[in-house]
Amino acid sequence: MTPGPLLYVYAVVASSPAPYPPPTPDELPDAPLGASLALVEHRGLTAVVEPVDAGEFDESPLREHLEDLDWLASVARAHHRVVDAVGRRTTTVPIRLATICRGEAGVRRLLSSGHDRLRASLERVAGTEEWGVKLYVDDDADPSDRTESQRPATSSGSADSPGSSGSAHVDGSAGRDYLRRRLDDRRTRQDRAARISDTADRVHALLATRATDAVRHPPQHARLSHTPGRNVLNTAYLVPVEGREAFLEAVPAPDDLPDGVRVDMTGPWVPYSFAQSALEPEANR
């Protein structure tokens, strides 16, 4: 008995028609990775799948491809495209990126092994949407955040630092002034860091009260976010659709934030951050 083609699993929806029916095959988006998307139903759950090339997605080539960031990025875009399209149609649990099953029998095993967690996730995210909120700090906006070497030269120039070669009269008073400025700068940086940390905590606490759940992710590195500034708050909120307006009104305006701090909000999204644990990696295939 042949195990069937490799099937990429994008998402799981409820098979029952209420309150929103699952999409029909005609309502699915164009297949981004293979020939066409399809549905596999089992025990009240329906998986959105796509046959994919074994040369790319069988175990060995897939392990190699997962080290290729360009390949991974293209698959991530395809994955999101399908999940987003299905999520606009009905309550959707996104499945982990690059989850592959062998034939429809493999998909049914996946649905069976994760049945209770998938049903719980569908109930949890029904009628909700995910919003992302990030705070970024522009350190260059605050002169106190510059190091001594970054500070512009002044007319007094070399006399600003004790022991510099151009100073003709380096004495105890100049040294004390220099140290006092260094201490003042350090206190200013510490005070600003405390204000920013307090702002991030307050923003998160306020928005969490407008959501049914919240996740505080680690701050993103600029190389990954491709966004200027230092990320100091990286959060996702599970927001009831009917509570969207109240949530958005709670997001701070630019004038409510310290100088050099800005907020970046994204959404609404299919609730990736609150449904991805529905299946464990070992449930693949």
mmCIF file of C-alpha atoms in Angstrom, residues 5-271:
data_model
loop_
_atom_site.group_PDB
_atom_site.id
_atom_site.type_symbol
_atom_site.label_atom_id
_atom_site.label_comp_id
_atom_site.label_asym_id
_atom_site.label_seq_id
_atom_site.Cartn_x
_atom_site.Cartn_y
_atom_site.Cartn_z
ATOM 1 C CA PRO A 5 2.083 12.064 -1.596
ATOM 2 C CA LEU A 6 3.729 14.320 0.920
ATOM 3 C CA LEU A 7 1.172 16.823 2.183
ATOM 4 C CA TYR A 8 2.108 20.209 3.643
ATOM 5 C CA VAL A 9 -0.348 21.062 6.442
ATOM 6 C CA TYR A 10 -1.125 24.777 6.769
ATOM 7 C CA ALA A 11 -3.986 25.073 9.206
ATOM 8 C CA VAL A 12 -6.860 23.315 10.933
ATOM 9 C CA VAL A 13 -10.453 24.520 11.144
ATOM 10 C CA ALA A 14 -13.618 23.034 12.597
ATOM 11 C CA SER A 15 -15.589 20.821 10.225
ATOM 12 C CA SER A 16 -18.947 21.760 11.707
ATOM 13 C CA PRO A 17 -20.870 24.501 9.907
ATOM 14 C CA ALA A 18 -21.557 26.724 12.913
ATOM 15 C CA PRO A 19 -20.791 29.510 13.469
ATOM 16 C CA TYR A 20 -18.646 29.773 10.337
ATOM 17 C CA PRO A 21 -18.395 26.928 7.844
ATOM 18 C CA PRO A 22 -14.975 25.718 6.711
ATOM 19 C CA PRO A 23 -13.911 26.944 3.287
ATOM 20 C CA THR A 24 -14.823 24.899 0.257
ATOM 21 C CA PRO A 25 -12.028 23.838 -2.110
ATOM 22 C CA ASP A 26 -13.156 26.559 -4.530
ATOM 23 C CA GLU A 27 -12.671 29.184 -1.809
ATOM 24 C CA LEU A 28 -9.075 28.224 -1.086
ATOM 25 C CA PRO A 29 -6.304 30.486 -2.420
ATOM 26 C CA ASP A 30 -3.973 29.476 -5.209
ATOM 27 C CA ALA A 31 -1.483 26.807 -4.190
ATOM 28 C CA PRO A 32 1.783 28.576 -3.320
ATOM 29 C CA LEU A 33 4.042 25.503 -3.081
ATOM 30 C CA GLY A 34 2.524 22.777 -5.248
ATOM 31 C CA ALA A 35 -0.395 22.047 -7.561
ATOM 32 C CA SER A 36 -3.514 22.783 -5.508
ATOM 33 C CA LEU A 37 -4.798 23.080 -1.961
ATOM 34 C CA ALA A 38 -7.127 20.447 -0.564
ATOM 35 C CA LEU A 39 -9.088 19.621 2.580
ATOM 36 C CA VAL A 40 -8.740 16.521 4.762
ATOM 37 C CA GLU A 41 -11.517 15.939 7.329
ATOM 38 C CA HIS A 42 -11.273 13.750 10.420
ATOM 39 C CA ARG A 43 -13.287 13.642 13.665
ATOM 40 C CA GLY A 44 -14.794 17.098 13.272
ATOM 41 C CA LEU A 45 -11.544 18.773 12.253
ATOM 42 C CA THR A 46 -10.511 19.809 8.745
ATOM 43 C CA ALA A 47 -6.902 20.327 7.702
ATOM 44 C CA VAL A 48 -5.920 22.591 4.804
ATOM 45 C CA VAL A 49 -3.141 20.777 2.947
ATOM 46 C CA GLU A 50 -1.123 20.870 -0.247
ATOM 47 C CA PRO A 51 0.799 18.093 -2.063
ATOM 48 C CA VAL A 52 4.463 19.094 -2.239
ATOM 49 C CA ASP A 53 7.580 17.827 -3.988
ATOM 50 C CA ALA A 54 9.393 15.077 -2.077
ATOM 51 C CA GLY A 55 12.657 16.426 -3.501
ATOM 52 C CA GLU A 56 12.187 19.492 -1.313
ATOM 53 C CA PHE A 57 10.020 18.359 1.583
ATOM 54 C CA ASP A 58 10.956 14.767 2.363
ATOM 55 C CA GLU A 59 12.846 14.406 5.636
ATOM 56 C CA SER A 60 16.410 14.626 4.355
ATOM 57 C CA PRO A 61 16.041 17.560 1.902
ATOM 58 C CA LEU A 62 13.751 19.344 4.345
ATOM 59 C CA ARG A 63 16.431 19.240 7.056
ATOM 60 C CA GLU A 64 18.886 20.809 4.617
ATOM 61 C CA HIS A 65 16.388 23.437 3.444
ATOM 62 C CA LEU A 66 15.643 24.497 7.014
ATOM 63 C CA GLU A 67 19.213 25.839 7.139
ATOM 64 C CA ASP A 68 18.585 27.965 4.022
ATOM 65 C CA LEU A 69 17.152 31.275 5.234
ATOM 66 C CA ASP A 70 16.040 32.357 1.742
ATOM 67 C CA TRP A 71 14.176 29.073 1.196
ATOM 68 C CA LEU A 72 12.708 29.281 4.680
ATOM 69 C CA ALA A 73 11.536 32.849 4.095
ATOM 70 C CA SER A 74 9.759 31.883 0.857
ATOM 71 C CA VAL A 75 7.997 28.983 2.593
ATOM 72 C CA ALA A 76 7.043 31.261 5.493
ATOM 73 C CA ARG A 77 5.452 33.726 3.059
ATOM 74 C CA ALA A 78 3.524 30.923 1.359
ATOM 75 C CA HIS A 79 2.463 29.556 4.729
ATOM 76 C CA HIS A 80 1.187 32.921 5.919
ATOM 77 C CA ARG A 81 -0.602 33.563 2.630
ATOM 78 C CA VAL A 82 -2.706 30.413 3.007
ATOM 79 C CA VAL A 83 -3.276 30.753 6.760
ATOM 80 C CA ASP A 84 -4.324 34.380 6.369
ATOM 81 C CA ALA A 85 -6.760 33.536 3.551
ATOM 82 C CA VAL A 86 -8.339 30.702 5.543
ATOM 83 C CA GLY A 87 -8.361 32.804 8.709
ATOM 84 C CA ARG A 88 -10.385 35.492 6.984
ATOM 85 C CA ARG A 89 -12.995 32.851 6.245
ATOM 86 C CA THR A 90 -13.328 31.042 9.572
ATOM 87 C CA THR A 91 -11.760 30.375 12.979
ATOM 88 C CA THR A 92 -8.336 28.955 12.219
ATOM 89 C CA VAL A 93 -5.498 27.292 14.099
ATOM 90 C CA PRO A 94 -2.243 27.804 12.164
ATOM 91 C CA ILE A 95 -0.022 24.732 12.123
ATOM 92 C CA ARG A 96 3.714 24.990 12.701
ATOM 93 C CA LEU A 97 5.794 25.943 9.661
ATOM 94 C CA ALA A 98 6.882 23.006 7.456
ATOM 95 C CA THR A 99 4.622 20.390 9.039
ATOM 96 C CA ILE A 100 4.593 17.492 6.563
ATOM 97 C CA CYS A 101 2.436 14.337 6.547
ATOM 98 C CA ARG A 102 2.590 11.249 4.344
ATOM 99 C CA GLY A 103 -0.706 11.067 2.503
ATOM 100 C CA GLU A 104 -4.187 11.703 3.867
ATOM 101 C CA ALA A 105 -3.694 8.877 6.358
ATOM 102 C CA GLY A 106 -0.801 10.826 7.872
ATOM 103 C CA VAL A 107 -2.937 13.960 8.120
ATOM 104 C CA ARG A 108 -5.671 12.002 9.879
ATOM 105 C CA ARG A 109 -3.130 10.641 12.363
ATOM 106 C CA LEU A 110 -2.010 14.216 12.978
ATOM 107 C CA LEU A 111 -5.589 15.349 13.588
ATOM 108 C CA SER A 112 -6.289 12.359 15.786
ATOM 109 C CA SER A 113 -3.171 12.711 17.960
ATOM 110 C CA GLY A 114 -3.739 16.438 18.463
ATOM 111 C CA HIS A 115 -7.520 16.330 18.482
ATOM 112 C CA ASP A 116 -8.187 17.622 22.012
ATOM 113 C CA ARG A 117 -5.539 20.364 21.836
ATOM 114 C CA LEU A 118 -6.750 21.497 18.413
ATOM 115 C CA ARG A 119 -10.369 21.622 19.588
ATOM 116 C CA ALA A 120 -9.301 23.577 22.668
ATOM 117 C CA SER A 121 -7.294 26.016 20.526
ATOM 118 C CA LEU A 122 -10.226 26.532 18.157
ATOM 119 C CA GLU A 123 -12.497 27.328 21.085
ATOM 120 C CA ARG A 124 -9.877 29.614 22.617
ATOM 121 C CA VAL A 125 -9.336 31.764 19.510
ATOM 122 C CA ALA A 126 -12.932 31.799 18.214
ATOM 123 C CA GLY A 127 -14.125 35.379 17.737
ATOM 124 C CA THR A 128 -10.675 36.836 18.405
ATOM 125 C CA GLU A 129 -7.800 38.327 16.464
ATOM 126 C CA GLU A 130 -4.149 38.891 17.249
ATOM 127 C CA TRP A 131 -2.545 42.324 17.452
ATOM 128 C CA GLY A 132 1.154 42.969 17.777
ATOM 129 C CA VAL A 133 2.564 45.973 19.651
ATOM 130 C CA LYS A 134 6.236 46.915 19.782
ATOM 131 C CA LEU A 135 8.082 49.814 21.357
ATOM 132 C CA TYR A 136 11.324 51.058 19.842
ATOM 133 C CA VAL A 137 13.870 53.453 21.329
ATOM 134 C CA ASP A 138 15.948 55.773 19.200
ATOM 135 C CA ASP A 139 19.050 56.047 21.367
ATOM 136 C CA ASP A 140 20.546 58.724 19.125
ATOM 137 C CA ALA A 141 17.635 61.014 20.033
ATOM 138 C CA ASP A 142 19.013 61.456 23.564
ATOM 139 C CA PRO A 143 22.480 63.068 23.826
ATOM 140 C CA SER A 144 22.967 61.463 27.231
ATOM 141 C CA ASP A 145 22.980 58.073 25.523
ATOM 142 C CA ARG A 146 26.061 58.949 23.488
ATOM 143 C CA THR A 147 29.426 57.784 24.628
ATOM 144 C CA GLU A 148 32.196 60.257 25.273
ATOM 145 C CA SER A 149 33.795 59.432 21.916
ATOM 146 C CA GLN A 150 30.504 60.189 20.138
ATOM 147 C CA ARG A 151 30.096 63.643 21.667
ATOM 148 C CA PRO A 152 30.784 66.601 19.374
ATOM 149 C CA ALA A 153 33.899 68.630 20.094
ATOM 150 C CA THR A 154 33.388 71.894 21.973
ATOM 151 C CA SER A 155 35.266 75.185 21.803
ATOM 152 C CA SER A 156 37.028 74.306 25.039
ATOM 153 C CA GLY A 157 37.960 71.085 23.261
ATOM 154 C CA SER A 158 40.810 69.320 24.943
ATOM 155 C CA ALA A 159 40.227 71.046 28.248
ATOM 156 C CA ASP A 160 37.074 68.903 28.663
ATOM 157 C CA SER A 161 39.058 65.833 29.575
ATOM 158 C CA PRO A 162 41.710 65.610 32.248
ATOM 159 C CA GLY A 163 45.168 64.832 31.004
ATOM 160 C CA SER A 164 44.489 65.631 27.326
ATOM 161 C CA SER A 165 47.512 66.835 25.392
ATOM 162 C CA GLY A 166 46.095 70.259 24.528
ATOM 163 C CA SER A 167 45.290 71.280 28.079
ATOM 164 C CA ALA A 168 47.695 73.780 29.469
ATOM 165 C CA HIS A 169 46.109 73.932 32.881
ATOM 166 C CA VAL A 170 44.856 70.550 33.937
ATOM 167 C CA ASP A 171 44.204 70.866 37.642
ATOM 168 C CA GLY A 172 42.072 69.268 40.318
ATOM 169 C CA SER A 173 39.088 71.469 39.532
ATOM 170 C CA ALA A 174 38.998 70.378 35.866
ATOM 171 C CA GLY A 175 39.249 66.748 36.901
ATOM 172 C CA ARG A 176 36.352 67.079 39.344
ATOM 173 C CA ASP A 177 34.236 68.834 36.723
ATOM 174 C CA TYR A 178 34.949 66.053 34.265
ATOM 175 C CA LEU A 179 34.051 63.323 36.738
ATOM 176 C CA ARG A 180 30.911 65.188 37.791
ATOM 177 C CA ARG A 181 29.749 65.376 34.187
ATOM 178 C CA ARG A 182 30.421 61.660 33.736
ATOM 179 C CA LEU A 183 28.404 60.870 36.845
ATOM 180 C CA ASP A 184 25.566 63.166 35.757
ATOM 181 C CA ASP A 185 25.503 61.498 32.332
ATOM 182 C CA ARG A 186 25.405 58.056 33.912
ATOM 183 C CA ARG A 187 22.524 59.021 36.184
ATOM 184 C CA THR A 188 20.689 60.536 33.217
ATOM 185 C CA ARG A 189 21.094 57.340 31.197
ATOM 186 C CA GLN A 190 20.003 55.219 34.140
ATOM 187 C CA ASP A 191 16.963 57.429 34.762
ATOM 188 C CA ARG A 192 16.000 57.278 31.085
ATOM 189 C CA ALA A 193 16.422 53.510 30.958
ATOM 190 C CA ALA A 194 14.199 53.224 34.042
ATOM 191 C CA ARG A 195 11.543 55.479 32.463
ATOM 192 C CA ILE A 196 11.575 53.447 29.261
ATOM 193 C CA SER A 197 11.340 50.151 31.145
ATOM 194 C CA ASP A 198 8.488 51.541 33.246
ATOM 195 C CA THR A 199 6.745 52.790 30.078
ATOM 196 C CA ALA A 200 7.027 49.363 28.458
ATOM 197 C CA ASP A 201 5.614 47.678 31.567
ATOM 198 C CA ARG A 202 2.729 50.138 31.837
ATOM 199 C CA VAL A 203 1.839 49.887 28.124
ATOM 200 C CA HIS A 204 1.838 46.100 28.290
ATOM 201 C CA ALA A 205 -0.214 46.014 31.517
ATOM 202 C CA LEU A 206 -2.790 48.415 30.094
ATOM 203 C CA LEU A 207 -3.185 46.598 26.772
ATOM 204 C CA ALA A 208 -3.361 43.220 28.513
ATOM 205 C CA THR A 209 -6.482 44.406 30.335
ATOM 206 C CA ARG A 210 -8.132 44.932 26.930
ATOM 207 C CA ALA A 211 -7.258 41.418 25.734
ATOM 208 C CA THR A 212 -8.225 37.884 26.696
ATOM 209 C CA ASP A 213 -4.586 36.819 26.620
ATOM 210 C CA ALA A 214 -1.170 38.344 26.018
ATOM 211 C CA VAL A 215 2.318 37.142 25.198
ATOM 212 C CA ARG A 216 5.488 39.123 25.827
ATOM 213 C CA HIS A 217 8.110 37.908 23.365
ATOM 214 C CA PRO A 218 11.839 38.617 23.763
ATOM 215 C CA PRO A 219 12.873 41.930 22.130
ATOM 216 C CA GLN A 220 13.809 41.530 18.473
ATOM 217 C CA HIS A 221 17.301 42.270 17.217
ATOM 218 C CA ALA A 222 17.438 45.025 14.574
ATOM 219 C CA ARG A 223 18.950 42.570 12.074
ATOM 220 C CA LEU A 224 15.762 40.512 12.249
ATOM 221 C CA SER A 225 13.196 43.273 12.564
ATOM 222 C CA HIS A 226 14.787 45.453 9.848
ATOM 223 C CA THR A 227 13.358 48.341 11.836
ATOM 224 C CA PRO A 228 15.310 51.365 13.085
ATOM 225 C CA GLY A 229 15.782 51.682 16.820
ATOM 226 C CA ARG A 230 16.175 49.316 19.752
ATOM 227 C CA ASN A 231 13.200 47.067 20.437
ATOM 228 C CA VAL A 232 12.238 47.238 24.130
ATOM 229 C CA LEU A 233 8.725 45.759 24.014
ATOM 230 C CA ASN A 234 7.570 42.949 21.723
ATOM 231 C CA THR A 235 4.079 41.731 22.556
ATOM 232 C CA ALA A 236 1.068 39.993 21.060
ATOM 233 C CA TYR A 237 -2.495 40.299 22.312
ATOM 234 C CA LEU A 238 -5.493 38.063 21.751
ATOM 235 C CA VAL A 239 -8.340 40.531 21.354
ATOM 236 C CA PRO A 240 -12.071 39.780 20.977
ATOM 237 C CA VAL A 241 -13.316 41.196 17.687
ATOM 238 C CA GLU A 242 -15.974 43.197 19.504
ATOM 239 C CA GLY A 243 -13.261 44.665 21.772
ATOM 240 C CA ARG A 244 -11.062 45.847 18.921
ATOM 241 C CA GLU A 245 -11.961 49.529 19.224
ATOM 242 C CA ALA A 246 -11.305 49.665 22.980
ATOM 243 C CA PHE A 247 -7.974 47.919 22.487
ATOM 244 C CA LEU A 248 -6.825 50.253 19.729
ATOM 245 C CA GLU A 249 -7.853 53.304 21.752
ATOM 246 C CA ALA A 250 -5.608 52.092 24.590
ATOM 247 C CA VAL A 251 -2.498 52.049 22.387
ATOM 248 C CA PRO A 252 -0.474 55.124 23.450
ATOM 249 C CA ALA A 253 -0.253 58.108 21.109
ATOM 250 C CA PRO A 254 3.226 59.451 20.263
ATOM 251 C CA ASP A 255 2.789 62.352 22.707
ATOM 252 C CA ASP A 256 2.121 59.880 25.524
ATOM 253 C CA LEU A 257 5.556 58.300 25.145
ATOM 254 C CA PRO A 258 8.969 59.571 26.301
ATOM 255 C CA ASP A 259 11.084 61.387 23.706
ATOM 256 C CA GLY A 260 12.784 58.988 21.331
ATOM 257 C CA VAL A 261 10.282 56.176 21.963
ATOM 258 C CA ARG A 262 7.795 55.107 19.298
ATOM 259 C CA VAL A 263 5.115 52.457 19.068
ATOM 260 C CA ASP A 264 4.646 50.085 16.140
ATOM 261 C CA MET A 265 1.357 48.192 15.923
ATOM 262 C CA THR A 266 0.459 45.395 13.477
ATOM 263 C CA GLY A 267 -2.687 43.374 12.900
ATOM 264 C CA PRO A 268 -5.199 42.046 12.927
ATOM 265 C CA TRP A 269 -3.618 38.620 12.433
ATOM 266 C CA VAL A 270 -4.750 35.041 12.658
ATOM 267 C CA PRO A 271 -3.799 34.246 16.290
#
